[in-house]
Short mmCIF file of C-alpha atoms in Angstrom, two decimals:
data_model
loop_
_atom_site.label_atom_id
_atom_site.label_comp_id
_atom_site.label_asym_id
_atom_site.label_seq_id
_atom_site.Cartn_x
_atom_site.Cartn_y
_atom_site.Cartn_z
CA UNK P 1 80.65 2.91 111.66
CA UNK P 2 80.27 3.78 107.92
CA UNK P 3 76.88 4.46 105.95
CA UNK P 4 76.31 1.72 103.48
CA UNK P 5 75.51 2.65 99.92
CA UNK P 6 72.09 1.00 100.37
CA UNK P 7 71.22 2.79 103.20
CA UNK P 8 72.31 6.25 101.49
CA UNK P 9 70.00 5.29 98.85
CA UNK P 10 67.22 4.81 100.88
CA UNK P 11 67.68 8.19 103.07
CA UNK P 12 68.22 10.01 99.71
CA UNK P 13 65.04 8.23 97.88
CA UNK P 14 62.85 9.03 100.64
CA UNK P 15 63.76 12.33 101.15
CA UNK P 16 63.57 13.09 97.00
CA UNK P 17 60.22 11.23 97.23
CA UNK P 18 58.96 13.46 99.48
CA UNK P 19 60.36 16.74 97.82
CA UNK P 20 58.88 15.53 94.65
CA UNK P 21 55.42 15.23 96.13
CA UNK P 22 55.26 18.15 98.12
CA UNK P 23 54.36 20.58 95.17
CA UNK P 24 51.58 18.23 94.27
CA UNK P 25 50.33 18.18 97.96
CA UNK P 26 50.63 22.13 97.91
CA UNK P 27 49.02 22.38 94.72
CA UNK P 28 45.94 20.15 96.01
CA UNK P 29 45.82 22.28 99.07
CA UNK P 30 45.72 25.86 96.97
CA UNK P 31 42.72 23.76 94.83
CA UNK P 32 40.61 22.64 98.12
CA UNK P 33 41.12 26.32 99.79
CA UNK P 34 39.94 28.22 96.43
CA UNK P 35 36.98 25.92 95.99
CA UNK P 36 36.04 26.32 99.56
CA UNK P 37 36.88 30.38 99.49
CA UNK P 38 39.36 29.80 102.15
CA UNK P 39 42.60 31.06 100.12
CA UNK P 40 42.85 33.79 102.12
CA UNK G 1 92.29 18.23 82.98
CA UNK G 2 91.52 21.39 85.69
CA UNK G 3 88.39 20.62 87.23
CA UNK G 4 88.20 23.70 89.33
CA UNK G 5 85.43 25.84 88.21
CA UNK G 6 86.23 29.41 89.26
CA UNK G 7 84.61 31.50 87.00
CA UNK G 8 81.06 32.17 86.38
CA UNK G 9 78.56 29.45 85.39
CA UNK G 10 76.23 31.47 83.53
CA UNK G 11 77.26 34.56 81.34
CA UNK G 12 76.03 38.15 82.66
CA UNK G 13 73.35 38.44 79.82
CA UNK G 14 71.50 35.32 80.71
CA UNK G 15 71.87 36.51 84.60
CA UNK G 16 70.16 39.69 83.73
CA UNK G 17 67.35 38.29 81.72
CA UNK G 18 66.55 35.85 84.33
CA UNK G 19 66.47 38.32 87.30
CA UNK G 20 64.63 40.80 84.76
CA UNK G 21 61.94 38.40 84.24
CA UNK G 22 61.40 37.06 87.57
CA UNK G 23 61.61 40.78 89.28
CA UNK G 24 58.64 41.92 86.65
CA UNK G 25 56.62 38.73 87.74
CA UNK G 26 57.02 39.14 91.65
CA UNK G 27 56.57 43.37 91.43
CA UNK G 28 53.47 42.67 89.25
CA UNK G 29 52.18 40.08 91.85
CA UNK G 30 53.00 42.04 94.65
CA UNK G 31 50.58 44.93 93.30
CA UNK G 32 48.02 42.67 91.98
CA UNK G 33 47.56 41.32 95.85
CA UNK G 34 48.24 44.38 97.33
CA UNK G 35 46.07 46.56 95.55
CA UNK G 36 42.81 45.91 97.66
CA UNK G 37 44.64 46.16 100.86
CA UNK G 38 43.06 49.13 102.39
CA UNK G 39 42.89 48.33 105.97
CA UNK G 40 46.41 48.10 108.36
CA UNK G 41 45.46 44.73 108.96
CA UNK G 42 45.26 43.77 105.35
CA UNK G 43 48.67 45.23 105.07
CA UNK G 44 50.31 44.10 107.80
CA UNK G 45 48.76 40.78 108.17
CA UNK G 46 47.25 39.86 105.00
CA UNK G 47 43.65 40.27 106.87
CA UNK G 48 44.26 37.54 109.21
CA UNK G 49 42.72 34.88 106.90
CA UNK G 50 44.99 32.93 105.26
CA UNK G 51 44.38 29.36 104.51
CA UNK G 52 46.18 26.02 104.90
CA UNK G 53 47.61 26.12 101.38
CA UNK G 54 49.61 29.42 101.71
CA UNK G 55 50.37 28.91 105.24
CA UNK G 56 52.12 25.91 104.36
CA UNK G 57 54.05 27.09 101.48
CA UNK G 58 54.97 30.58 103.13
CA UNK G 59 56.18 28.71 105.96
CA UNK G 60 58.57 26.17 104.10
CA UNK G 61 59.82 29.15 101.58
CA UNK G 62 60.76 31.51 104.36
CA UNK G 63 62.53 28.56 106.23
CA UNK G 64 64.57 27.71 102.76
CA UNK G 65 66.83 30.49 102.77
CA UNK G 66 70.18 31.04 100.35
CA UNK G 67 71.94 29.00 103.46
CA UNK G 68 69.68 25.91 102.70
CA UNK G 69 70.29 25.56 99.36
CA UNK G 70 73.85 26.79 99.51
CA UNK G 71 75.03 25.55 102.87
CA UNK G 72 73.35 22.31 102.91
CA UNK G 73 75.87 21.39 100.23
CA UNK G 74 78.73 22.66 101.76
CA UNK G 75 77.80 20.88 105.27
CA UNK G 76 77.49 17.65 103.27
CA UNK G 77 80.90 17.95 102.09
CA UNK G 78 82.28 19.35 105.51
CA UNK G 79 80.44 17.14 107.77
CA UNK G 80 79.30 14.49 105.83
CA UNK G 81 75.91 12.52 106.40
CA UNK G 82 75.56 14.29 109.59
CA UNK G 83 75.78 17.68 107.91
CA UNK G 84 72.51 16.85 105.75
CA UNK G 85 70.54 15.31 108.48
CA UNK G 86 71.64 17.95 111.13
CA UNK G 87 70.55 20.65 108.61
CA UNK G 88 67.19 18.91 108.09
CA UNK G 89 66.82 19.09 112.28
CA UNK G 90 66.28 22.81 111.34
CA UNK G 91 62.71 21.61 110.67
CA UNK G 92 61.92 20.67 114.55
CA UNK G 93 61.81 24.37 115.28
CA UNK G 94 58.90 24.72 112.76
CA UNK G 95 57.28 21.73 114.04
CA UNK G 96 57.66 22.56 117.68
CA UNK G 97 56.16 26.19 116.75
CA UNK G 98 53.09 24.46 115.39
CA UNK G 99 51.24 24.21 119.14
CA UNK G 100 52.67 27.99 120.30
CA UNK G 101 50.91 29.16 116.88
CA UNK G 102 47.89 27.76 118.16
CA UNK G 103 47.90 29.14 121.32
CA UNK G 104 49.28 32.84 120.17
CA UNK G 105 45.87 32.92 117.97
CA UNK G 106 44.17 31.70 120.75
CA UNK G 107 45.50 34.34 123.57
CA UNK G 108 45.76 37.14 121.03
CA UNK G 109 43.61 37.09 118.12
CA UNK G 110 44.02 40.50 117.49
CA UNK G 111 47.76 40.93 117.99
CA UNK G 112 50.57 42.34 115.89
CA UNK G 113 53.61 41.36 116.99
CA UNK G 114 55.81 39.19 119.19
CA UNK G 115 56.77 42.18 120.96
CA UNK G 116 53.16 42.38 121.66
CA UNK G 117 53.28 39.48 123.44
CA UNK G 118 56.30 40.05 125.75
CA UNK G 119 55.05 43.67 126.73
CA UNK G 120 51.85 42.57 127.95
CA UNK G 121 53.12 39.23 129.43
CA UNK G 122 56.49 40.44 131.30
CA UNK G 123 56.18 44.34 131.10
CA UNK G 124 58.24 46.97 129.71
CA UNK G 125 61.60 46.07 130.78
CA UNK G 126 61.59 42.48 129.27
CA UNK G 127 59.69 44.12 126.00
CA UNK G 128 63.20 46.15 125.51
CA UNK G 129 65.62 43.58 126.15
CA UNK G 130 63.58 41.36 123.55
CA UNK G 131 63.16 44.06 121.32
CA UNK G 132 67.16 44.63 121.41
CA UNK G 133 67.90 40.84 120.91
CA UNK G 134 64.90 40.55 118.36
CA UNK G 135 66.19 43.50 116.11
CA UNK G 136 69.87 42.45 116.40
CA UNK G 137 68.97 39.03 115.10
CA UNK G 138 66.76 40.75 112.28
CA UNK G 139 69.35 43.00 111.21
CA UNK G 140 71.76 40.20 111.16
CA UNK G 141 69.96 37.92 109.00
CA UNK G 142 68.66 41.11 106.57
CA UNK G 143 72.16 41.64 106.02
CA UNK G 144 73.41 38.23 105.74
CA UNK G 145 70.78 37.85 103.00
CA UNK G 146 71.39 41.16 101.33
CA UNK G 147 75.31 40.27 101.02
CA UNK G 148 74.40 36.48 100.08
CA UNK G 149 72.27 37.95 97.30
CA UNK G 150 75.21 39.67 95.51
CA UNK G 151 77.85 37.19 96.44
CA UNK G 152 75.91 34.44 94.98
CA UNK G 153 74.32 36.48 91.93
CA UNK G 154 77.99 37.31 91.41
CA UNK G 155 79.19 34.01 91.82
CA UNK G 156 76.62 32.30 88.94
CA UNK G 157 76.43 34.92 86.61
CA UNK G 158 79.36 37.41 86.66
CA UNK G 159 77.12 40.20 87.60
CA UNK G 160 78.85 42.56 89.85
CA UNK G 161 78.40 42.42 93.58
CA UNK G 162 76.96 46.14 93.86
CA UNK G 163 74.67 45.43 91.25
CA UNK G 164 73.16 42.13 92.38
CA UNK G 165 72.89 42.86 95.73
CA UNK G 166 70.79 46.67 94.77
CA UNK G 167 68.61 44.14 92.43
CA UNK G 168 67.99 41.62 95.07
CA UNK G 169 66.76 44.06 97.64
CA UNK G 170 65.30 46.66 95.60
CA UNK G 171 63.04 43.88 94.20
CA UNK G 172 62.01 42.45 97.54
CA UNK G 173 61.40 46.14 99.03
CA UNK G 174 59.44 47.03 96.08
CA UNK G 175 56.85 43.99 95.99
CA UNK G 176 56.66 44.30 99.81
CA UNK G 177 55.88 47.83 99.49
CA UNK G 178 53.00 47.34 97.04
CA UNK G 179 51.35 44.16 98.64
CA UNK G 180 52.59 43.83 102.49
CA UNK G 181 52.18 40.72 103.54
CA UNK G 182 49.79 39.28 100.96
CA UNK G 183 52.10 39.64 98.60
CA UNK G 184 55.12 38.06 100.41
CA UNK G 185 52.62 35.24 101.18
CA UNK G 186 51.29 34.93 97.48
CA UNK G 187 55.08 35.02 95.96
CA UNK G 188 56.30 32.67 98.66
CA UNK G 189 53.70 29.75 97.07
CA UNK G 190 55.24 30.01 93.67
CA UNK G 191 58.67 30.36 94.97
CA UNK G 192 58.44 27.17 97.19
CA UNK G 193 57.03 25.13 94.07
CA UNK G 194 60.11 26.71 92.33
CA UNK G 195 62.53 25.54 94.92
CA UNK G 196 61.55 22.19 95.54
CA UNK G 197 61.20 21.37 91.71
CA UNK G 198 64.81 22.71 91.16
CA UNK G 199 66.60 20.71 93.93
CA UNK G 200 64.71 17.66 93.30
CA UNK G 201 65.62 18.02 89.62
CA UNK G 202 69.33 18.61 90.44
CA UNK G 203 69.26 15.44 92.95
CA UNK G 204 67.49 13.29 90.16
CA UNK G 205 70.46 14.28 87.52
CA UNK G 206 73.04 13.06 90.54
CA UNK G 207 71.39 9.74 90.94
CA UNK G 208 70.65 9.10 87.50
CA UNK G 209 74.10 10.43 85.68
CA UNK G 210 76.25 8.82 88.85
CA UNK G 211 73.99 6.39 90.55
CA UNK G 212 73.98 5.76 94.10
CA UNK G 213 77.03 3.01 94.45
CA UNK G 214 79.66 5.25 92.18
CA UNK G 215 78.64 8.15 94.63
CA UNK G 216 79.21 6.20 97.85
CA UNK G 217 82.26 4.17 96.64
CA UNK G 218 84.11 7.70 95.32
CA UNK G 219 83.07 9.13 98.75
CA UNK G 220 84.36 5.95 100.79
CA UNK G 221 87.81 5.62 99.15
CA UNK G 222 88.59 9.55 98.90
CA UNK G 223 86.53 11.06 101.75
CA UNK G 224 85.45 8.36 104.43
CA UNK G 225 84.89 10.56 107.38
CA UNK G 226 81.85 11.62 105.31
CA UNK G 227 79.96 8.34 105.64
CA UNK G 228 81.15 8.02 109.37
CA UNK G 229 77.90 7.89 111.72
CA UNK G 230 79.91 8.92 114.59
CA UNK G 231 81.57 12.06 113.63
CA UNK G 232 81.52 13.79 116.84
CA UNK G 233 81.89 17.45 115.52
CA UNK G 234 79.15 16.60 113.28
CA UNK G 235 76.96 15.33 116.06
CA UNK G 236 77.44 18.38 118.12
CA UNK G 237 76.34 20.42 115.07
CA UNK G 238 73.43 18.61 114.86
CA UNK G 239 72.13 19.42 118.36
CA UNK G 240 73.38 23.49 118.14
CA UNK G 241 71.58 23.87 114.70
CA UNK G 242 68.27 22.14 116.48
CA UNK G 243 68.64 24.95 119.35
CA UNK G 244 69.38 27.69 116.99
CA UNK G 245 66.52 27.21 114.85
CA UNK G 246 64.02 26.65 117.69
CA UNK G 247 65.42 29.86 119.33
CA UNK G 248 65.24 31.60 115.62
CA UNK G 249 61.64 30.51 115.25
CA UNK G 250 60.16 31.15 118.69
CA UNK G 251 61.23 34.75 119.09
CA UNK G 252 61.25 35.82 115.56
CA UNK G 253 57.97 38.04 114.36
CA UNK G 254 58.78 36.49 111.02
CA UNK G 255 56.62 33.50 112.59
CA UNK G 256 54.52 35.38 114.92
CA UNK G 257 52.87 37.60 112.38
CA UNK G 258 52.01 34.45 110.30
CA UNK G 259 50.25 32.84 113.31
CA UNK G 260 48.26 36.00 113.52
CA UNK G 261 48.23 36.22 110.12
CA UNK G 262 46.45 32.48 109.37
CA UNK G 263 42.89 31.83 109.65
CA UNK G 264 41.69 30.33 112.81
CA UNK G 265 42.36 26.79 113.28
CA UNK G 266 45.25 26.89 110.28
CA UNK G 267 48.47 27.85 112.25
CA UNK G 268 48.79 24.31 114.09
CA UNK G 269 48.46 22.31 110.85
CA UNK G 270 50.04 24.55 108.79
CA UNK G 271 53.39 24.72 110.90
CA UNK G 272 53.17 21.00 111.60
CA UNK G 273 52.68 19.92 107.68
CA UNK G 274 55.72 22.73 106.69
CA UNK G 275 58.28 21.41 109.18
CA UNK G 276 57.58 17.75 108.26
CA UNK G 277 57.61 18.72 104.32
CA UNK G 278 60.59 20.79 105.03
CA UNK G 279 62.88 17.95 106.65
CA UNK G 280 64.19 16.26 103.30
CA UNK G 281 65.12 19.64 101.27
CA UNK G 282 68.35 19.96 103.54
CA UNK G 283 69.17 16.01 102.50
CA UNK G 284 68.14 16.04 99.01
CA UNK G 285 70.23 19.54 98.59
CA UNK G 286 73.20 18.29 100.68
CA UNK G 287 73.31 14.95 98.71
CA UNK G 288 74.47 16.70 95.54
CA UNK G 289 77.56 17.74 97.46
CA UNK G 290 78.46 13.99 97.75
CA UNK G 291 78.84 13.96 93.86
CA UNK G 292 82.08 16.10 94.10
CA UNK G 293 84.33 12.95 94.49
CA UNK G 294 82.73 11.00 91.77
CA UNK G 295 83.11 13.71 89.62
CA UNK G 296 86.81 14.62 90.59
CA UNK G 297 85.99 18.07 91.05
CA UNK G 298 88.01 20.46 92.61
CA UNK G 299 85.99 22.99 95.02
CA UNK G 300 87.78 26.13 95.86
CA UNK G 301 84.85 27.74 97.61
CA UNK G 302 82.90 25.16 99.75
CA UNK G 303 79.93 27.23 99.63
CA UNK G 304 79.65 27.16 95.80
CA UNK G 305 79.90 23.57 96.16
CA UNK G 306 75.94 22.81 94.74
CA UNK G 307 75.84 25.25 91.89
CA UNK G 308 79.67 23.69 90.70
CA UNK G 309 78.14 20.08 90.64
CA UNK G 310 74.81 21.21 89.01
CA UNK G 311 76.80 23.00 86.42
CA UNK G 312 78.84 19.76 85.61
CA UNK G 313 76.34 17.73 85.70
CA UNK G 314 73.99 19.52 83.27
CA UNK G 315 75.73 22.34 81.95
CA UNK G 316 74.14 25.43 81.01
CA UNK G 317 70.46 24.27 82.25
CA UNK G 318 71.82 23.22 85.62
CA UNK G 319 73.32 26.38 86.25
CA UNK G 320 70.15 28.28 85.36
CA UNK G 321 68.29 26.08 87.68
CA UNK G 322 70.24 26.64 90.51
CA UNK G 323 70.25 30.54 89.79
CA UNK G 324 66.67 30.73 89.49
CA UNK G 325 66.38 28.50 93.49
CA UNK G 326 68.85 30.61 94.87
CA UNK G 327 66.90 33.83 93.74
CA UNK G 328 63.71 32.33 94.86
CA UNK G 329 65.10 31.35 98.25
CA UNK G 330 66.69 34.38 98.86
CA UNK G 331 63.53 36.18 98.00
CA UNK G 332 61.44 34.28 99.76
CA UNK G 333 63.30 34.76 102.87
CA UNK G 334 64.31 38.68 102.54
CA UNK G 335 60.51 39.28 101.45
CA UNK G 336 59.41 38.08 105.01
CA UNK G 337 62.02 39.45 107.17
CA UNK G 338 61.38 42.93 105.54
CA UNK G 339 57.73 42.48 106.29
CA UNK G 340 58.06 41.23 109.57
CA UNK G 341 60.84 43.60 111.25
CA UNK G 342 58.50 46.37 109.36
CA UNK G 343 55.96 45.05 111.52
CA UNK G 344 57.91 44.99 114.76
CA UNK G 345 59.27 48.43 114.52
CA UNK G 346 56.09 49.96 113.63
CA UNK G 347 54.07 48.41 116.35
CA UNK G 348 56.93 48.40 118.90
CA UNK G 349 59.18 51.20 118.23
CA UNK G 350 57.03 53.72 116.53
CA UNK G 351 53.56 53.03 118.13
CA UNK G 352 55.44 51.47 121.29
CA UNK G 353 57.63 54.50 122.16
CA UNK G 354 57.17 57.39 119.77
CA UNK G 355 53.45 57.91 118.56
CA UNK G 356 51.05 55.88 120.69
CA UNK G 357 48.08 57.66 119.54
CA UNK G 358 49.17 57.34 115.89
CA UNK G 359 45.85 56.69 113.84
CA UNK G 360 45.53 53.77 110.93
CA UNK G 361 46.51 56.16 107.91
CA UNK G 362 49.37 57.65 109.89
CA UNK G 363 50.19 53.96 110.80
CA UNK G 364 49.59 52.59 107.17
CA UNK G 365 52.02 55.44 105.63
CA UNK G 366 54.88 54.91 108.59
CA UNK G 367 54.83 51.28 107.73
CA UNK G 368 55.83 51.69 104.01
CA UNK G 369 58.28 54.43 105.17
CA UNK G 370 59.73 51.77 107.26
CA UNK G 371 60.05 49.23 104.73
CA UNK G 372 61.63 51.67 102.39
CA UNK G 373 63.90 52.32 105.50
CA UNK G 374 64.94 49.05 106.22
CA UNK G 375 65.86 47.89 102.67
CA UNK G 376 67.91 51.18 102.24
CA UNK G 377 69.67 50.58 105.55
CA UNK G 378 70.38 47.45 104.87
CA UNK G 379 71.59 48.23 101.10
CA UNK G 380 73.94 50.92 102.83
CA UNK G 381 75.30 47.92 105.26
CA UNK G 382 75.62 45.62 102.44
CA UNK G 383 77.22 48.12 100.33
CA UNK G 384 81.05 47.38 101.40
CA UNK G 385 81.00 44.04 101.51
CA UNK G 386 82.47 43.59 104.95
CA UNK G 387 82.50 39.99 105.36
CA UNK G 388 82.41 40.58 109.21
CA UNK G 389 79.05 41.96 108.86
CA UNK G 390 78.06 38.78 107.19
CA UNK G 391 79.27 36.95 110.20
CA UNK G 392 76.95 38.64 112.47
CA UNK G 393 74.05 36.19 112.04
CA UNK G 394 76.53 33.60 113.70
CA UNK G 395 76.57 35.45 116.51
CA UNK G 396 72.89 35.68 116.75
CA UNK G 397 72.67 31.96 117.97
CA UNK G 398 73.41 32.85 121.76
CA UNK G 399 70.74 35.67 121.72
CA UNK G 400 67.79 33.88 119.96
CA UNK G 401 68.12 30.81 122.19
CA UNK G 402 68.06 32.83 125.31
CA UNK G 403 64.44 33.74 124.33
CA UNK G 404 63.15 29.71 123.82
CA UNK G 405 62.25 29.47 127.47
CA UNK G 406 60.92 32.98 128.32
CA UNK G 407 58.73 32.68 125.00
CA UNK G 408 57.44 28.96 125.84
CA UNK G 409 57.02 29.24 129.62
CA UNK G 410 55.45 32.95 128.85
CA UNK G 411 52.48 30.95 126.46
CA UNK G 412 52.09 28.18 128.87
CA UNK G 413 53.02 28.93 132.38
CA UNK G 414 50.93 31.49 134.30
CA UNK G 415 53.47 31.22 137.12
CA UNK G 416 56.50 32.44 134.97
CA UNK G 417 57.52 36.02 136.05
CA UNK G 418 58.80 39.20 134.63
CA UNK G 419 62.12 39.24 136.43
CA UNK G 420 63.05 35.78 135.47
CA UNK G 421 62.29 35.92 131.77
CA UNK G 422 64.45 39.13 131.61
CA UNK G 423 67.32 37.49 133.62
CA UNK G 424 67.00 34.24 131.61
CA UNK G 425 67.25 36.49 128.28
CA UNK G 426 70.41 38.58 129.60
CA UNK G 427 72.00 35.50 131.16
CA UNK G 428 71.41 32.99 128.09
CA UNK G 429 72.88 35.66 125.95
CA UNK G 430 76.06 36.27 128.13
CA UNK G 431 76.62 32.74 128.34
CA UNK G 432 76.11 31.87 125.05
CA UNK G 433 78.36 34.42 123.91
CA UNK G 434 81.07 33.38 126.31
CA UNK G 435 80.75 29.69 125.00
CA UNK G 436 80.96 31.11 121.13
CA UNK G 437 84.07 32.95 121.64
CA UNK G 438 85.75 30.74 124.58
CA UNK G 439 84.80 27.31 122.70
CA UNK G 440 83.42 27.78 119.46
CA UNK G 441 80.14 28.03 117.45
CA UNK G 442 78.76 25.01 117.74
CA UNK G 443 77.94 25.40 121.52
CA UNK G 444 76.70 29.01 121.58
CA UNK G 445 73.15 28.25 121.00
CA UNK G 446 73.22 24.95 123.23
CA UNK G 447 74.82 26.76 126.34
CA UNK G 448 72.22 29.70 125.92
CA UNK G 449 69.26 27.75 125.72
CA UNK G 450 70.39 25.63 128.87
CA UNK G 451 71.29 28.79 131.00
CA UNK G 452 68.02 30.22 129.83
CA UNK G 453 65.95 27.35 130.84
CA UNK G 454 67.68 26.85 134.41
CA UNK G 455 66.89 30.64 134.98
CA UNK G 456 63.55 30.62 133.86
CA UNK G 457 62.58 27.42 135.83
CA UNK G 458 64.48 28.55 139.13
CA UNK G 459 62.74 31.55 139.03
CA UNK G 460 59.44 30.29 138.38
CA UNK G 461 59.68 28.03 141.25
CA UNK G 462 61.30 30.70 143.72
CA UNK G 463 59.03 33.59 142.66
CA UNK G 464 55.75 32.22 141.15
CA UNK G 465 53.74 34.97 139.18
CA UNK G 466 49.90 34.42 138.56
CA UNK G 467 49.45 35.96 135.25
CA UNK G 468 45.70 36.36 133.85
CA UNK G 469 45.59 35.16 130.31
CA UNK G 470 42.60 37.42 129.63
CA UNK G 471 44.88 40.37 129.65
CA UNK G 472 46.55 39.30 126.65
CA UNK G 473 43.23 39.29 124.67
CA UNK G 474 41.63 42.57 126.26
CA UNK G 475 44.60 44.66 125.60
CA UNK G 476 45.47 43.59 121.95
CA UNK G 477 41.45 43.96 121.29
CA UNK G 478 41.42 47.33 122.59
CA UNK G 479 44.28 48.67 120.41
CA UNK G 480 42.95 46.66 117.26
#
């Protein structure tokens, strides 16, 4: 049972999308914590 | 055309410049964040008030080691699609630890280490067995990271192994010494961003330069087994890796110290989010290796496949990106391990066994000396570059998986007893080690965890204890 090119593309694209968005999520959380004085 | 890339991908001068730049940044930040840390709690546990953003980032960065960035592509090349997916299941440990982190903070708001919990929950015998396992694992990981640092810096830049290893260890020791856990967590945030952007960029380059169809058809033609969804060894690896990861996280003080350091209410969400955001990292890093057949590369050492593909795709820029990502991944794990292992030695060996009456000032000095001693010890052990020492970490799968049930059951079941937990750790480790040598590395964690689970369940059923949860809070509060 061989993984098709389409499925490989979907898997990797989805993973890449999360990896690309993660820094934005982290920076957003940082800004939120900073504003509320809950950074550390 | 010779497609083998044997030589270093960057010249040593560029390597030294990048090392110097990042080292200065980490040391300055370590000093800056640590300059106001007066109390022991500030130094060891960052004041116990770490928020969500830094909490998520530090969990992610610590779990992305040089193994993730280098071994994920290697596994993709050896075990194919399941190698990538199997590695990403390492995130399950982070997500399963989320409820435990909440429980730990609730039961022991003033706790310091995982050893504190085992001592108070199961007594001194279980505590000592646990400490042996935990310290063995910590040293195995520390040495493997130190050696990986030297080897990778040499492979990527040509800088001699001893110099590279010395630099990476010294930098991490220095900024951890200056800033304690606050420095570790602060730098982890920046390192996480660097790692995510770096591996994302390399994956994007592979897709845009080669395309999914070309990569897929080249793999299907030359290495079709890598796309096989029913590869038995890879499926076995998947489950073993999952349990190894769970065992590493459940017992290690690296993760417990964060549970104590996070602000109340943050632990659960931080570990869950970090786990979810960690899932795609090995897939993205591993996919790069599938470009090898399309690029026609000959790979002399499987663990160098990531840097080789990066250098082929984007020349010097790709090599620089890989070097920075690897350096960040190494530092983010090394600093965490140094800080958490120093905490464990300070609290459970120094204060627990040698100087129970030590005051705060003495402990602060001892904490710094222990970090220094750990760095020096790791440096001495890494210096001869004995590969057998680097392989030490592989053995620890049997050890750490045997702690999963004693820890989890100890946190939730008041009927789990001390003798059962001790026996579970000893039997699980023994059977796991036997499986490692008799069958193979891919079953050590699996069998260790299974035996440990059976032992905990049977002994809990046969001789139920009646543990009072208040003991944990009262005892740790009194010490704090």
